[in-house]
PDB file of C-alpha atoms in Angstrom:
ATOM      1  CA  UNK A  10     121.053 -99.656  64.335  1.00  0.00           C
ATOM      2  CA  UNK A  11     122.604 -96.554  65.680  1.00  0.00           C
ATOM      3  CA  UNK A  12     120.982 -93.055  65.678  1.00  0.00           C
ATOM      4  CA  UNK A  13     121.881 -89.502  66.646  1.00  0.00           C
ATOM      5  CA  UNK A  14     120.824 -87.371  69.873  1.00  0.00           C
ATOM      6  CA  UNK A  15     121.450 -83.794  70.976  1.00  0.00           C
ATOM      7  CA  UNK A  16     121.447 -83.110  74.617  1.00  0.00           C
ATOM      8  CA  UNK A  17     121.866 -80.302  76.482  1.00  0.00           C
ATOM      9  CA  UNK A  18     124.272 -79.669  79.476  1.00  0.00           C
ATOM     10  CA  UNK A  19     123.836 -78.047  82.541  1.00  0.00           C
ATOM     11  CA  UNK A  20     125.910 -75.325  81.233  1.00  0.00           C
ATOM     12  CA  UNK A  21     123.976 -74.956  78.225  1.00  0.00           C
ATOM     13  CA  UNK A  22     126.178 -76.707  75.684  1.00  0.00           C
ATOM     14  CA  UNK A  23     125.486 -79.369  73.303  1.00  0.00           C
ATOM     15  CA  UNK A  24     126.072 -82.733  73.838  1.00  0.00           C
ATOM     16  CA  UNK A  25     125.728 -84.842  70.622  1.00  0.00           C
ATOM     17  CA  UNK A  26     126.328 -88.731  70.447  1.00  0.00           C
ATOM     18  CA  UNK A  27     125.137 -91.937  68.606  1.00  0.00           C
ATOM     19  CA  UNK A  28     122.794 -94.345  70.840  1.00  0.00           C
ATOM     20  CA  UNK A  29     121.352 -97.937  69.888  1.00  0.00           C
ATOM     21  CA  UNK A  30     118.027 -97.143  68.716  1.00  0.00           C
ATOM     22  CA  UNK A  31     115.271 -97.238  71.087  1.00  0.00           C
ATOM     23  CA  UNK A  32     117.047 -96.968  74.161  1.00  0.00           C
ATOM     24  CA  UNK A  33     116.284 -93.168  74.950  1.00  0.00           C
ATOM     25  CA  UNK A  34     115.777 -90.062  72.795  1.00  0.00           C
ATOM     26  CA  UNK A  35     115.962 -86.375  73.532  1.00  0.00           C
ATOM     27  CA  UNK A  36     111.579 -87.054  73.829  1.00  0.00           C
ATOM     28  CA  UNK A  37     111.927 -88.872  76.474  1.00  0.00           C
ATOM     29  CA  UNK A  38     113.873 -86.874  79.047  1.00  0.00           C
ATOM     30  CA  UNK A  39     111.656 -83.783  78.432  1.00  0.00           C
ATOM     31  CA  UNK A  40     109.024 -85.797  78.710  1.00  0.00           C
ATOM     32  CA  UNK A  41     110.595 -86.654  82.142  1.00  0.00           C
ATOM     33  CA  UNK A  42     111.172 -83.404  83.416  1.00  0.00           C
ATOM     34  CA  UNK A  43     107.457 -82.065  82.548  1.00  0.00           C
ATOM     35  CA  UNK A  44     106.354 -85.975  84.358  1.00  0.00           C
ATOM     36  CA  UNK A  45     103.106 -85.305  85.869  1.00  0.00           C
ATOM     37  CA  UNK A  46     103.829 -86.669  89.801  1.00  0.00           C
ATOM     38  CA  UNK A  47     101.612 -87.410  92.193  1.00  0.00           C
ATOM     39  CA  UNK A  48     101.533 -86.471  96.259  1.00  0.00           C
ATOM     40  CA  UNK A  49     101.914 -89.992  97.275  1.00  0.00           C
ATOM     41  CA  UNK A  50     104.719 -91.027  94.762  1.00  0.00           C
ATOM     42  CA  UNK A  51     107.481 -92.378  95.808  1.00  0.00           C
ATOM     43  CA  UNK A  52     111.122 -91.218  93.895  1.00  0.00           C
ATOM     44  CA  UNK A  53     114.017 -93.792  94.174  1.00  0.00           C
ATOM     45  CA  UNK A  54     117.334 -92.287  92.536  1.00  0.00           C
ATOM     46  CA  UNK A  55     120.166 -94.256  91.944  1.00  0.00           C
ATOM     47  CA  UNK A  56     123.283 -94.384  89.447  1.00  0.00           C
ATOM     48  CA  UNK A  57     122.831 -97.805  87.239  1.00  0.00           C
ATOM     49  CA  UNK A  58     123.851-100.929  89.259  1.00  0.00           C
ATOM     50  CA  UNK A  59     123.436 -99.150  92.612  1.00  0.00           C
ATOM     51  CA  UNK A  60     120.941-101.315  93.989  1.00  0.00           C
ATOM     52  CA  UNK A  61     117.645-100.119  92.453  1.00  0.00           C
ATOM     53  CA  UNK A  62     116.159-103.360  92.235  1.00  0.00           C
ATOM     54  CA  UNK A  63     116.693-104.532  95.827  1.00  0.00           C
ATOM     55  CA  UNK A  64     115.429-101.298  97.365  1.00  0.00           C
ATOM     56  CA  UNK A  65     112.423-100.994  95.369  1.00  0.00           C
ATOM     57  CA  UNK A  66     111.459-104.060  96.583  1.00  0.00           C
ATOM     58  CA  UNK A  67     111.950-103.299  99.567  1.00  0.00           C
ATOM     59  CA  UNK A  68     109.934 -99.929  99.886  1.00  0.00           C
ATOM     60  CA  UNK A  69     106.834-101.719  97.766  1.00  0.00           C
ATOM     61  CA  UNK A  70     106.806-104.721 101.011  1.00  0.00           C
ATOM     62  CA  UNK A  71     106.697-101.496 103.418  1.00  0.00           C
ATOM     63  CA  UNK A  72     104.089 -99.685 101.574  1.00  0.00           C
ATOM     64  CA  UNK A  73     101.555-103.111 101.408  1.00  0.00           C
ATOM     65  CA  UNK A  74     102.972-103.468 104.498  1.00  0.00           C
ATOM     66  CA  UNK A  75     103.262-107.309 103.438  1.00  0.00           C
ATOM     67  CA  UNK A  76     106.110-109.789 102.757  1.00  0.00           C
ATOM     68  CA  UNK A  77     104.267-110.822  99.077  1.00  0.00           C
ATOM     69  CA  UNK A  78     106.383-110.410  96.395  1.00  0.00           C
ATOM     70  CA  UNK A  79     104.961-107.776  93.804  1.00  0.00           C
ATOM     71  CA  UNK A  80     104.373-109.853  90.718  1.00  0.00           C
ATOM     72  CA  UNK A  81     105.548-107.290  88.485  1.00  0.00           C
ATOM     73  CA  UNK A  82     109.018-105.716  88.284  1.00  0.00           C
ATOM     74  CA  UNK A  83     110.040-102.177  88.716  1.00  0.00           C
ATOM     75  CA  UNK A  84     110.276-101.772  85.127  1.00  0.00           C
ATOM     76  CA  UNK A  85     106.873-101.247  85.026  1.00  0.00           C
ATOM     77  CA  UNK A  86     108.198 -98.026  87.186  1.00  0.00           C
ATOM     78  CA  UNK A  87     110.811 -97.210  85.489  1.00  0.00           C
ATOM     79  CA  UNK A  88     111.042 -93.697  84.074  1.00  0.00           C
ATOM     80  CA  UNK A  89     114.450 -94.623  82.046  1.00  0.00           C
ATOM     81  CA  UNK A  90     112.909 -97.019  79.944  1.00  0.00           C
ATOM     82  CA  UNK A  91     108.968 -96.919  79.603  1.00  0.00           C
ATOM     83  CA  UNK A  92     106.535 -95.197  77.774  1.00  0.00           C
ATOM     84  CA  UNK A  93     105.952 -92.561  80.458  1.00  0.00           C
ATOM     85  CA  UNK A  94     101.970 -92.620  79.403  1.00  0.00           C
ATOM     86  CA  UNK A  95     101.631 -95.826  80.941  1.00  0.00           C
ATOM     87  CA  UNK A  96     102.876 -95.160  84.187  1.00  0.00           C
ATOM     88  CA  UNK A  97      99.502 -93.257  84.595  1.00  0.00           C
ATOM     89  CA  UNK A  98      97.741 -96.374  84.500  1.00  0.00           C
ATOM     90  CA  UNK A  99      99.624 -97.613  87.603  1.00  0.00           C
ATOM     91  CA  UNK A 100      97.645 -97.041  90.906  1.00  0.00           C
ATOM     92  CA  UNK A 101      98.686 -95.178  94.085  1.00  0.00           C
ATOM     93  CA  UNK A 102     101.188 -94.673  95.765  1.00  0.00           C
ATOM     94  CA  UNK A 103     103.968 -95.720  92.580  1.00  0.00           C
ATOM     95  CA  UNK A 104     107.678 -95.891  93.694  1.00  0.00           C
ATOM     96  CA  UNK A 105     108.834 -94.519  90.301  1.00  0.00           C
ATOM     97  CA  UNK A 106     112.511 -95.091  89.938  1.00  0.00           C
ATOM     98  CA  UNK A 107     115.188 -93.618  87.428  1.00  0.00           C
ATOM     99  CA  UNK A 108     119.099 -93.213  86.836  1.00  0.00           C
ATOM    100  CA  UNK A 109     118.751 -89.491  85.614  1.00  0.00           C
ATOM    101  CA  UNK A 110     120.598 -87.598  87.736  1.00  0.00           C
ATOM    102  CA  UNK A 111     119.186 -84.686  89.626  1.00  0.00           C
ATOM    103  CA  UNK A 112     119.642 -81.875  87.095  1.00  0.00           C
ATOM    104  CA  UNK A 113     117.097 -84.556  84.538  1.00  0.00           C
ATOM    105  CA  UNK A 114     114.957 -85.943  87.616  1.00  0.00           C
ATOM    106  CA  UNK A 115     110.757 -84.472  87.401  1.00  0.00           C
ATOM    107  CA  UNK A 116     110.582 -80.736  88.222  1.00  0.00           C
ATOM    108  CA  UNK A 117     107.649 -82.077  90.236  1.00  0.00           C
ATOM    109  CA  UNK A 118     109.408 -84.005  92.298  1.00  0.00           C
ATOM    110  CA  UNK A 119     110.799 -81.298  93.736  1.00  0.00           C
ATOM    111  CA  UNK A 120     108.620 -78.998  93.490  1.00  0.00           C
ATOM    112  CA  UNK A 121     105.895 -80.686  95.736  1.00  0.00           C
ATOM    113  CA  UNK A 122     108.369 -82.275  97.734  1.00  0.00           C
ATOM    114  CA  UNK A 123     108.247 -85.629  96.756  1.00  0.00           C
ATOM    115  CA  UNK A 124     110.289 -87.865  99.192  1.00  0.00           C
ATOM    116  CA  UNK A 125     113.370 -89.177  97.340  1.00  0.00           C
ATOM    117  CA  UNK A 126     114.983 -92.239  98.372  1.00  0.00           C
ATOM    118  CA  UNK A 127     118.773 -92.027  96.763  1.00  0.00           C
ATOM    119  CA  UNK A 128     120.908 -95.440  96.722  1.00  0.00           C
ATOM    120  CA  UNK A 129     124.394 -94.991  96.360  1.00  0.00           C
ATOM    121  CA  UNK A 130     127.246 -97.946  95.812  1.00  0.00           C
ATOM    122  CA  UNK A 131     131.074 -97.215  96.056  1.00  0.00           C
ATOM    123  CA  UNK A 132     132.435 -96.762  92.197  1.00  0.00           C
ATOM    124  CA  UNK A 133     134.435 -99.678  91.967  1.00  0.00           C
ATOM    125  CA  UNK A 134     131.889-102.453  92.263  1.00  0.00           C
ATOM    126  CA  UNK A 135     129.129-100.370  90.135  1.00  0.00           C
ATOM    127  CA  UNK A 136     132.113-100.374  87.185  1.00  0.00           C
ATOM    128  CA  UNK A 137     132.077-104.244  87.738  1.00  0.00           C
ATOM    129  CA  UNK A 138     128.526-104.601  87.850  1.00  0.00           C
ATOM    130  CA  UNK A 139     128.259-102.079  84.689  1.00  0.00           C
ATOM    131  CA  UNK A 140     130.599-104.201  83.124  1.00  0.00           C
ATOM    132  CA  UNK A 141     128.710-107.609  83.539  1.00  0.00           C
ATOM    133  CA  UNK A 142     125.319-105.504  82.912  1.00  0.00           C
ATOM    134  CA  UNK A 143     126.386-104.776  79.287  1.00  0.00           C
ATOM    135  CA  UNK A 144     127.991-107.557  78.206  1.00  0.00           C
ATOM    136  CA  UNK A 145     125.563-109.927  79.291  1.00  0.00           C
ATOM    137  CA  UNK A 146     122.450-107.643  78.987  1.00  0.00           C
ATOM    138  CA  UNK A 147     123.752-107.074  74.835  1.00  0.00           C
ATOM    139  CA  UNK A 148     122.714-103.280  75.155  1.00  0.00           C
ATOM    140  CA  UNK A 149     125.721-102.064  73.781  1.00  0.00           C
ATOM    141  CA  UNK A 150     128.958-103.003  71.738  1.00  0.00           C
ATOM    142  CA  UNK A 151     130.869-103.453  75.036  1.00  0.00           C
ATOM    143  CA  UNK A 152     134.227-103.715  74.512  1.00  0.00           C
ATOM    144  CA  UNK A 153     135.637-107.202  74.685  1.00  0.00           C
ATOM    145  CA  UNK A 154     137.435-106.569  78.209  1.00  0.00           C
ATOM    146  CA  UNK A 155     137.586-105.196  81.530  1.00  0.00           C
ATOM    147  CA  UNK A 156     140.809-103.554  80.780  1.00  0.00           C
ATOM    148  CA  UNK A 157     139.286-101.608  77.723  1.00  0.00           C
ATOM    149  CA  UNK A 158     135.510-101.008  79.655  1.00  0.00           C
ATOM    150  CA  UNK A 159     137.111 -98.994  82.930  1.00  0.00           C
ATOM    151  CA  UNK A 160     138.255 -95.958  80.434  1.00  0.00           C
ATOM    152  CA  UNK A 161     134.693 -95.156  79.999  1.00  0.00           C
ATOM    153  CA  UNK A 162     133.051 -95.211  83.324  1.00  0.00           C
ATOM    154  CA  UNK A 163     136.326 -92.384  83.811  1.00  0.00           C
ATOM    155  CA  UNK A 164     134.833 -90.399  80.988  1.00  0.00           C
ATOM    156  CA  UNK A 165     132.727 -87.574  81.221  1.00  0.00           C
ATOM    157  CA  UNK A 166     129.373 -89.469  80.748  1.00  0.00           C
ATOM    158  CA  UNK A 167     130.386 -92.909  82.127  1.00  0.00           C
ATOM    159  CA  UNK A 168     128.183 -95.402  80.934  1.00  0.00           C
ATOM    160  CA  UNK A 169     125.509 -93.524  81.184  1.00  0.00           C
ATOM    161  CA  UNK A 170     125.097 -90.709  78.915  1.00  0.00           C
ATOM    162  CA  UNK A 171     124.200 -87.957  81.169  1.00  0.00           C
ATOM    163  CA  UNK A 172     126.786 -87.757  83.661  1.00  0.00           C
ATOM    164  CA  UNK A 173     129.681 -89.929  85.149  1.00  0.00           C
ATOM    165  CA  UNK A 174     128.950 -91.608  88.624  1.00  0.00           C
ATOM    166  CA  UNK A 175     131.148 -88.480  90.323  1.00  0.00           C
ATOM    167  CA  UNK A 176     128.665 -86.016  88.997  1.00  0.00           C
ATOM    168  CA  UNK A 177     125.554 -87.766  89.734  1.00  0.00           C
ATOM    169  CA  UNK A 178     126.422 -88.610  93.487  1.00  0.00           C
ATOM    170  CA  UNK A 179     127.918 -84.572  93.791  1.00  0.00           C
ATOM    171  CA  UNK A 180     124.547 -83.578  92.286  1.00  0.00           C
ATOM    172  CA  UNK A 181     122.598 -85.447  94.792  1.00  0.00           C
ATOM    173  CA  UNK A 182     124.979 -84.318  97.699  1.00  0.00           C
ATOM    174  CA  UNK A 183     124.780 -81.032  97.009  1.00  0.00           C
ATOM    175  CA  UNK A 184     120.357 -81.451  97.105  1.00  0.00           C
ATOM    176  CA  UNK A 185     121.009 -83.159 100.031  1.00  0.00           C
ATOM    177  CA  UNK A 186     122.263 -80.456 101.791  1.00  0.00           C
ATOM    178  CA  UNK A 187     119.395 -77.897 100.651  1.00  0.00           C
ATOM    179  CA  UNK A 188     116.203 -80.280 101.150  1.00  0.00           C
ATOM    180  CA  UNK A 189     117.479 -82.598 104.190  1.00  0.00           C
ATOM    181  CA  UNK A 190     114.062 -83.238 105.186  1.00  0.00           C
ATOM    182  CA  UNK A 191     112.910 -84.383 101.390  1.00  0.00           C
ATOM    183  CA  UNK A 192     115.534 -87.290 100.537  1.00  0.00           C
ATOM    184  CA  UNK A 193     116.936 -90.361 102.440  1.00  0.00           C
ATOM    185  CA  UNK A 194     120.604 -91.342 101.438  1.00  0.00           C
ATOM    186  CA  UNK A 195     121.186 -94.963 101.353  1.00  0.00           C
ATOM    187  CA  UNK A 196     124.642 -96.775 100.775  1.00  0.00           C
ATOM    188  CA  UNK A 197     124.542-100.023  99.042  1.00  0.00           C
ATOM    189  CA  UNK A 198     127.380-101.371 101.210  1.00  0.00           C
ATOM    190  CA  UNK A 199     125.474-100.411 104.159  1.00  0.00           C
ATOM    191  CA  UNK A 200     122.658-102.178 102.870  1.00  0.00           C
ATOM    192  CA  UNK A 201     124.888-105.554 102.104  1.00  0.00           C
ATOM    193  CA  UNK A 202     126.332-105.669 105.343  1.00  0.00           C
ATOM    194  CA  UNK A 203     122.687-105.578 107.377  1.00  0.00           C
ATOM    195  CA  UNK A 204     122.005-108.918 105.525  1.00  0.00           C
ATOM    196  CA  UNK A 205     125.236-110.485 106.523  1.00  0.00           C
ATOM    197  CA  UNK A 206     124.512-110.195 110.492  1.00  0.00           C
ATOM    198  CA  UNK A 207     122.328-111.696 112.808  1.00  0.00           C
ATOM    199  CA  UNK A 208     118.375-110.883 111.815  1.00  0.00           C
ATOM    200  CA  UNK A 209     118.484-108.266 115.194  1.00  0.00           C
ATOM    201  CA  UNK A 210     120.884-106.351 113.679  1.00  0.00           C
ATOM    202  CA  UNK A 211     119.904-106.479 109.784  1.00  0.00           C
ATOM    203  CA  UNK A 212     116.645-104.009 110.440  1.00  0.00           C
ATOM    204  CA  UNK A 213     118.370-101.079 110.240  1.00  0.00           C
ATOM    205  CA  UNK A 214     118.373 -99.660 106.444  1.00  0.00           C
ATOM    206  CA  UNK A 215     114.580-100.808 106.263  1.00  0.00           C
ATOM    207  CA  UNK A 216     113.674 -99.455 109.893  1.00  0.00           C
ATOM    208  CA  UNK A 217     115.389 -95.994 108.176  1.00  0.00           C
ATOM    209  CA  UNK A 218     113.187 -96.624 105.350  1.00  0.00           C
ATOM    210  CA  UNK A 219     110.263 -97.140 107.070  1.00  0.00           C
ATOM    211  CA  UNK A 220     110.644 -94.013 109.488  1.00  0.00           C
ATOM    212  CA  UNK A 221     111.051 -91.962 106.612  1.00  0.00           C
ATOM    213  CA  UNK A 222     108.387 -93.086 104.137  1.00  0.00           C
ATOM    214  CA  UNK A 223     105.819 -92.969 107.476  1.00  0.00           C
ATOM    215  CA  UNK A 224     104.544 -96.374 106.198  1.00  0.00           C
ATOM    216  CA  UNK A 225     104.528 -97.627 109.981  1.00  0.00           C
ATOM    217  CA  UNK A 226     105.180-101.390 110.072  1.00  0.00           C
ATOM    218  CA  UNK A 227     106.259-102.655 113.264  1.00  0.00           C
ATOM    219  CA  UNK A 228     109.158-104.077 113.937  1.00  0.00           C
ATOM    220  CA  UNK A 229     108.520-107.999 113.447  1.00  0.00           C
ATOM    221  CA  UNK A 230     107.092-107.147 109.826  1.00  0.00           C
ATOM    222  CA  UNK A 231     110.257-105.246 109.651  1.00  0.00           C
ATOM    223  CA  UNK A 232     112.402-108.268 110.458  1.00  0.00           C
ATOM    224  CA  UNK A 233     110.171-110.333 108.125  1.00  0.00           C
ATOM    225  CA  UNK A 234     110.810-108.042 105.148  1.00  0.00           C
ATOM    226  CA  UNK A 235     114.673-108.194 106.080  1.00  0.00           C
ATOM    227  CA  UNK A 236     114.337-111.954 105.028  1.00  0.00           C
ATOM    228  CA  UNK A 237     112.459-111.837 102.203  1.00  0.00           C
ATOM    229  CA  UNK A 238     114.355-109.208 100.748  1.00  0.00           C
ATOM    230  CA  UNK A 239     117.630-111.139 101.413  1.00  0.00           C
ATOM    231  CA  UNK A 240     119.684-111.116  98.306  1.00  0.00           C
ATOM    232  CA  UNK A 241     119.223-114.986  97.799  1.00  0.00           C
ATOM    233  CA  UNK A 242     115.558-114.785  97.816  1.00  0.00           C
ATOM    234  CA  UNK A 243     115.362-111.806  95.883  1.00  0.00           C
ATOM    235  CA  UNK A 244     117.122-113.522  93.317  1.00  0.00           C
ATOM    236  CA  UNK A 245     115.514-116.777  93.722  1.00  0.00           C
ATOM    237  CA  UNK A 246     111.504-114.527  93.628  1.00  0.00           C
ATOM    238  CA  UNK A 247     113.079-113.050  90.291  1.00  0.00           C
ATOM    239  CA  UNK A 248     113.802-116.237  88.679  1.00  0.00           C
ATOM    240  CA  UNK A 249     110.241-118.280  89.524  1.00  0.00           C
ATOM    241  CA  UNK A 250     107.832-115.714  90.410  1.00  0.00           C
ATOM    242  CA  UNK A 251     108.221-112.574  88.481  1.00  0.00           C
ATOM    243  CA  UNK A 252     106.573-111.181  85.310  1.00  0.00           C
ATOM    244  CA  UNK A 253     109.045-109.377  83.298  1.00  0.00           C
ATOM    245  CA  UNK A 254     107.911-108.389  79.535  1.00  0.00           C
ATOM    246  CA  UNK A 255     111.171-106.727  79.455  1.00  0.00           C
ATOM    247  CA  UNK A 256     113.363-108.982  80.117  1.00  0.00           C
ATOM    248  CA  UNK A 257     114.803-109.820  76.355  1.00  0.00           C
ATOM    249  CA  UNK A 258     117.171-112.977  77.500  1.00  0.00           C
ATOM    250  CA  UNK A 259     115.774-115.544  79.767  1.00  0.00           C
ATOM    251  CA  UNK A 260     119.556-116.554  80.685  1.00  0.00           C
ATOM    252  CA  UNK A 261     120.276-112.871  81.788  1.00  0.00           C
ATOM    253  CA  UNK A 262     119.849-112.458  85.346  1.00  0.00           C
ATOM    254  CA  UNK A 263     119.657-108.954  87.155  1.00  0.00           C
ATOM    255  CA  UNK A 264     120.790-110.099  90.401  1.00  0.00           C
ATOM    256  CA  UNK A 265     124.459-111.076  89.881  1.00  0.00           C
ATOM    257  CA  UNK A 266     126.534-111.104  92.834  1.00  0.00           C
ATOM    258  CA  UNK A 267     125.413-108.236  94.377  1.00  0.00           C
ATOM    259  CA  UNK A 268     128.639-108.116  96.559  1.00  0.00           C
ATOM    260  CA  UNK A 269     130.430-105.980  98.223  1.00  0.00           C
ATOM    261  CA  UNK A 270     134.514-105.566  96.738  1.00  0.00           C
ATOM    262  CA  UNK A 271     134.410-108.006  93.972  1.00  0.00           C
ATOM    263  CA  UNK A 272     136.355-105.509  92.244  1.00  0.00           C
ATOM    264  CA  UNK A 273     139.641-106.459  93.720  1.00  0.00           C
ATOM    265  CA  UNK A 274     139.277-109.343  91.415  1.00  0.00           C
ATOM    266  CA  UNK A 275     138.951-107.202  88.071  1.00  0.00           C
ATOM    267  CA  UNK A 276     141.283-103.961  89.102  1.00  0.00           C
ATOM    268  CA  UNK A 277     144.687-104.385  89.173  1.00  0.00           C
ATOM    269  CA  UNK A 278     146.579-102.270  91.497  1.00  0.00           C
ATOM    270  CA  UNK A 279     147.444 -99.526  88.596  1.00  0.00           C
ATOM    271  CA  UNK A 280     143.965 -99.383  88.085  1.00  0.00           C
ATOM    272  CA  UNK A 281     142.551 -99.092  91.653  1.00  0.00           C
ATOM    273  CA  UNK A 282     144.761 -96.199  91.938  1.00  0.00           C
ATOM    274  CA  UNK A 283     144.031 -94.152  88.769  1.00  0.00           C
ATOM    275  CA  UNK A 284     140.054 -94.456  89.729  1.00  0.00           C
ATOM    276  CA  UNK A 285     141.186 -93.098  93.281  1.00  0.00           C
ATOM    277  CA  UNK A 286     142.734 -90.169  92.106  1.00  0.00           C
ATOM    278  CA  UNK A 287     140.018 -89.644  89.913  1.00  0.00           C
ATOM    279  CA  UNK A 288     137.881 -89.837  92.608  1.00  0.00           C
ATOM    280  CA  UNK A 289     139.360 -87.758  94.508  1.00  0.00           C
ATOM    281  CA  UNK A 290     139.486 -84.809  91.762  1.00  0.00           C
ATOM    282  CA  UNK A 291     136.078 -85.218  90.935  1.00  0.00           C
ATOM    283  CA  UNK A 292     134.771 -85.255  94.419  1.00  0.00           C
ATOM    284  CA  UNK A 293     136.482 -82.268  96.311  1.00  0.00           C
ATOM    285  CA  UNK A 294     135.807 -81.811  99.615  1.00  0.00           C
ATOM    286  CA  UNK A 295     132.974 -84.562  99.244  1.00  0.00           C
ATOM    287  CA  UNK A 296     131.392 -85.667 102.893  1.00  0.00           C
ATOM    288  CA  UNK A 297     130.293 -89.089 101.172  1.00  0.00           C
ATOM    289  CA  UNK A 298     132.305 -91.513 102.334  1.00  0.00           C
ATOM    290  CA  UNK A 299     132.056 -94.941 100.768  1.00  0.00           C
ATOM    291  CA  UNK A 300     133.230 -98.494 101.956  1.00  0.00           C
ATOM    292  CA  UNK A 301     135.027-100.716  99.140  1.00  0.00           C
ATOM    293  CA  UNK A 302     134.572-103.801 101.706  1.00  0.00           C
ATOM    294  CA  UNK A 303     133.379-105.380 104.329  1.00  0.00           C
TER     295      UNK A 303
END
């Protein structure tokens, strides 16, 4: 079942399109923007399939300071989806995480200078990952085929229906560059390519993390939550150990591949060019500068 929603832009037009029922409402994201935030929250900000699982987990490990997997999932954070009452009932400090972009995020987020924590993944492989997400995942009629799915991630919205991936990674640059101090920028790829050397080396992202949050774990913790955070046993913790009321399909699994240029087996070369060009028109005189391998 299929209903109608009325959004407005930026610009102050109308935005009108049919949704499955349930999934959001014009409620909700005022509801998010007049969110009630705390001092201590945490605000992870990512474009869908960017990594949002992986680096909540991560931050939640800093914060207990503690390699135990939490047993819930960051759906019970998640501003997207929930009832936003019941994220009142969750206690201090929450790592709440969304896919609105910054325009939509909690005007208390910024206004108390929340620390953000932004994950951002190179276009190509989130199409991919969107791709598998929504056919697998049911959420939508996705079209039948790669071929016919890449058209919409170049639209206006993407798949997401408040703004393409171009506009939500330009919105966040552009607060980047007015509140350095409040958010910490993290690439996906950079993120992937920590777990693929030698433990010494794969502290990085999380040693950024933890500098920035102030959550002060030393460095062998550090090293310990580089393991357990490992894609692998992310996966693996997902499969045995989590509790996930929201997870509809037992066979669908969150944590895919989570690679870094799997898309050269979906794009042909046509295709890899048209999504550079569009890049490169919707991202003028960008600084961000993403990595489509390793």
């Amino acid at each position: 079942m299929t209903t109608k929603m009325k959004l407005v832009k930026p610009d102050g037009s109308i935005l009108e399109f049919h949704f499955a029922k349930g999934l959001h409402s014009s409620r909700t994201y005022r509801h998010i923007l007049n969110f009630p935030v705390r001092e201590d929250d945490i605000y992870l900000a990512t474009y869908p399939k960017s990594g949002t699982h992986w680096v909540w987990e991560i931050i939640i490990m800093l914060q207990k300071r503690s390699t135990d997997y939490e047993k819930k999932v960051k759906e019970f954070a998640f501003l997207d989806h929930r009832d936003i009452s019941t994220l009142a009932d969750l206690p201090s400090p929450r790592v709440l995480n969304c896919h609105y972009p910054r325009h939509l995020t909690p005007k208390e987020v910024l206004s108390k200078g929340i620390k953000i924590v932004h994950v951002q993944r190179n276009f190509k492989d989130v199409c991919v990952s969107a791709y598998h997400h929504m056919k697998d995942s049911h959420e939508r009629n996705t079209t039948s085929s790669f071929d016919e799915f890449l058209p919409l991630m170049l639209g206006t919205y993407g798949i997401y229906w408040y703004c393409s991936w171009a506009d939500y990674v330009r919105q966040w640059e552009i607060f980047t560059k007015a509140h350095p101090d409040q958010i910490l920028n993290i690439y996906f790829e950079d993120l992937k390519q920590l777990f693929q050397t030698t433990l010494q080396d794969s502290v990085q992202e999380i040693r950024k993390l933890n500098t920035f949050l102030g959550t002060g774990c030393k460095e062998a913790l550090i090293e310990k939550i580089a393991l357990a955070c490992s894609f692998h046993n992310l996966k693996k913790a997902d499969a045995e150990f989590k509790e996930n009321p929201f997870k509809k399909d037992k066979r669908f699994d969150m944590y895919r591949k989570g690679d870094v240029g799997d898309w050269k087996n979906y794009f042909t070369v046509d295709q890899s060019e048209q999504v550079d060009k569009w890049i490169a028109q919707n991202l003028p005189e960008t600084q961000l500068a993403f990595r489509y391998s390793l």
